[in-house]
């Protein structure tokens, strides 16, 4: 038996509820040692991980790691929200009774960390002193050192964050399991990623990668957070958050928003003003993946990024798409790359889209699985070098344009909420919505285009309400109702907008250049909210008049611009049918949402 109390004493972990929790899980998992972590342990843990061959050097103060090859992404089918109340079951949350899941996970975890160290990571998913602090505290126990160094980057870590919080902490238990023998993706799959939301307990077994293993991030920061928010009057969303300052007028706007996967959320979150507008506008970064939103005592809507780092998708990150990200992973930043390609001789890393072509000299290069590129069989020559979900992990403090007040516990006032679809046609560059119910309706019908051509429904979206489909922890109708309630309580309601950077011409070319130029759409939104422009009313919201968009320094075809600033009524009418079916899945959806749907449908029919 490890001497747990001696270690808890050494670390100054005095919270008796946490101590009891650590004792319990050390007993279940059979760990040989217990070690309490603080952020100050980072350098030592990195040294130990390097010595153990768990990570590799990737330049001065940069690290490389590889996950087990079948453990590379979130696994929605193995992810479960469990509670003690069957009415918590929704369409997307994969609900199971807590009484069924808890014993299953205890059974899987029993003895599963034998011979290993159980690291105890006390963390906070907020700046200290936040009004939501008591929902943000957690203690992850894990038997995986790589998870620890990732968590130190993604969360605020140390015993001081939890010692005074009594029982108000999330119990986040992670056991890696015997990765090569878990039957990932087969009928014998042994993995389970369970959030027992009404017990504020997270039990993840069978992974060491990403949200399956860094429990502060997605399991707590999104799923558990959303459930707590529902019960306690705040919102938790998979949203980026940025601030724009107009240096000429001194006006400041903070915008948050959700984008389905692969729709450029991180790139937008870290964007800079286009060069031609850089003298006037300054963009600050708050967060790329999660926002918690609440109405303050002054009636304003506030938001904060609960994370302390960025776990960004590496693919296609380059000087054009996201120069800010590249600057935040430079030598000395302590960034960790996972599942990208690695050169075992030069210690360089590379991923698809980092440069146009892969390095010409193949000497020393290994793909994300650790296999030599030069030894590849001819039929595998075209395989990607990096996994599509390969990542970089870096702390917020490394991001060059991180907002000066990113650690302010008060959070920042939110002026706009955007939803970013990924649509080849129909969706204009931006359409603004003032009405709260119509804005919430728009979020609920967010989606990215899927290729359902085979079923004859080309152009149909895979709906991803508010980009929360994989993270929903309570029923969708309650989710809609909660949104209406929280945003409806704000005295200065944010303006909503739907943006789409992905419209294409008949020949397939993108009509809009994207990336830094996307800021032009958000500048217009700021000006609309501020009464500086009026836009043009359409059945689906207010579109910019051509003369209102700041187009300095942008070369764009007039006809493309016309298409970007107009809507295709026929495609929209078709879309309304798809939306109706999508929303009809959710029993007892608030009448206000249906009214918004009918208003839009009628406006389209009147055209
Ligand atoms: C995700 C992530 O899975 O951000 O969305 O890691
Ligand atoms: Mn995410």
mmCIF file with all atom_site columns, C-alpha atoms and ligand atoms in Angstrom, residues 74 217-218 222 238-239 259 261 265-266 288-290 307 311 313 391 467 471, ligand 2:
data_model
loop_
_atom_site.group_PDB
_atom_site.id
_atom_site.type_symbol
_atom_site.label_atom_id
_atom_site.label_alt_id
_atom_site.label_comp_id
_atom_site.label_asym_id
_atom_site.label_entity_id
_atom_site.label_seq_id
_atom_site.pdbx_PDB_ins_code
_atom_site.Cartn_x
_atom_site.Cartn_y
_atom_site.Cartn_z
_atom_site.occupancy
_atom_site.B_iso_or_equiv
_atom_site.pdbx_formal_charge
_atom_site.auth_seq_id
_atom_site.auth_comp_id
_atom_site.auth_asym_id
_atom_site.auth_atom_id
_atom_site.pdbx_PDB_model_num
ATOM   1  C  CA  . UNK A 1 74  ? -12.576 11.369 -29.253 1.00 0.00 ? 74  UNK A CA  1
ATOM   2  C  CA  . UNK A 1 217 ? -10.834 20.054 -20.909 1.00 0.00 ? 217 UNK A CA  1
ATOM   3  C  CA  . UNK A 1 218 ? -13.811 18.385 -22.508 1.00 0.00 ? 218 UNK A CA  1
ATOM   4  C  CA  . UNK A 1 222 ? -17.763 21.112 -21.519 1.00 0.00 ? 222 UNK A CA  1
ATOM   5  C  CA  . UNK A 1 238 ? -17.643 24.793 -27.312 1.00 0.00 ? 238 UNK A CA  1
ATOM   6  C  CA  . UNK A 1 239 ? -16.968 28.418 -28.328 1.00 0.00 ? 239 UNK A CA  1
ATOM   7  C  CA  . UNK A 1 259 ? -18.154 26.187 -35.313 1.00 0.00 ? 259 UNK A CA  1
ATOM   8  C  CA  . UNK A 1 261 ? -15.285 20.563 -36.511 1.00 0.00 ? 261 UNK A CA  1
ATOM   9  C  CA  . UNK A 1 265 ? -12.544 27.905 -35.184 1.00 0.00 ? 265 UNK A CA  1
ATOM   10 C  CA  . UNK A 1 266 ? -8.960  27.976 -33.868 1.00 0.00 ? 266 UNK A CA  1
ATOM   11 C  CA  . UNK A 1 288 ? -10.113 28.793 -29.042 1.00 0.00 ? 288 UNK A CA  1
ATOM   12 C  CA  . UNK A 1 289 ? -12.389 26.064 -27.766 1.00 0.00 ? 289 UNK A CA  1
ATOM   13 C  CA  . UNK A 1 290 ? -14.549 26.636 -24.691 1.00 0.00 ? 290 UNK A CA  1
ATOM   14 C  CA  . UNK A 1 307 ? -8.784  26.737 -20.190 1.00 0.00 ? 307 UNK A CA  1
ATOM   15 C  CA  . UNK A 1 311 ? -4.898  22.030 -27.716 1.00 0.00 ? 311 UNK A CA  1
ATOM   16 C  CA  . UNK A 1 313 ? -5.250  20.819 -34.488 1.00 0.00 ? 313 UNK A CA  1
ATOM   17 C  CA  . UNK A 1 391 ? -2.179  18.450 -32.099 1.00 0.00 ? 391 UNK A CA  1
ATOM   18 C  CA  . UNK A 1 467 ? -21.322 22.869 -32.078 1.00 0.00 ? 467 UNK A CA  1
ATOM   19 C  CA  . UNK A 1 471 ? -20.768 17.312 -25.638 1.00 0.00 ? 471 UNK A CA  1
HETATM 20 MN MN1 . LIG B 2 .   ? -13.075 21.339 -29.384 1.00 0.00 ? 2   LIG B MN1 1
#
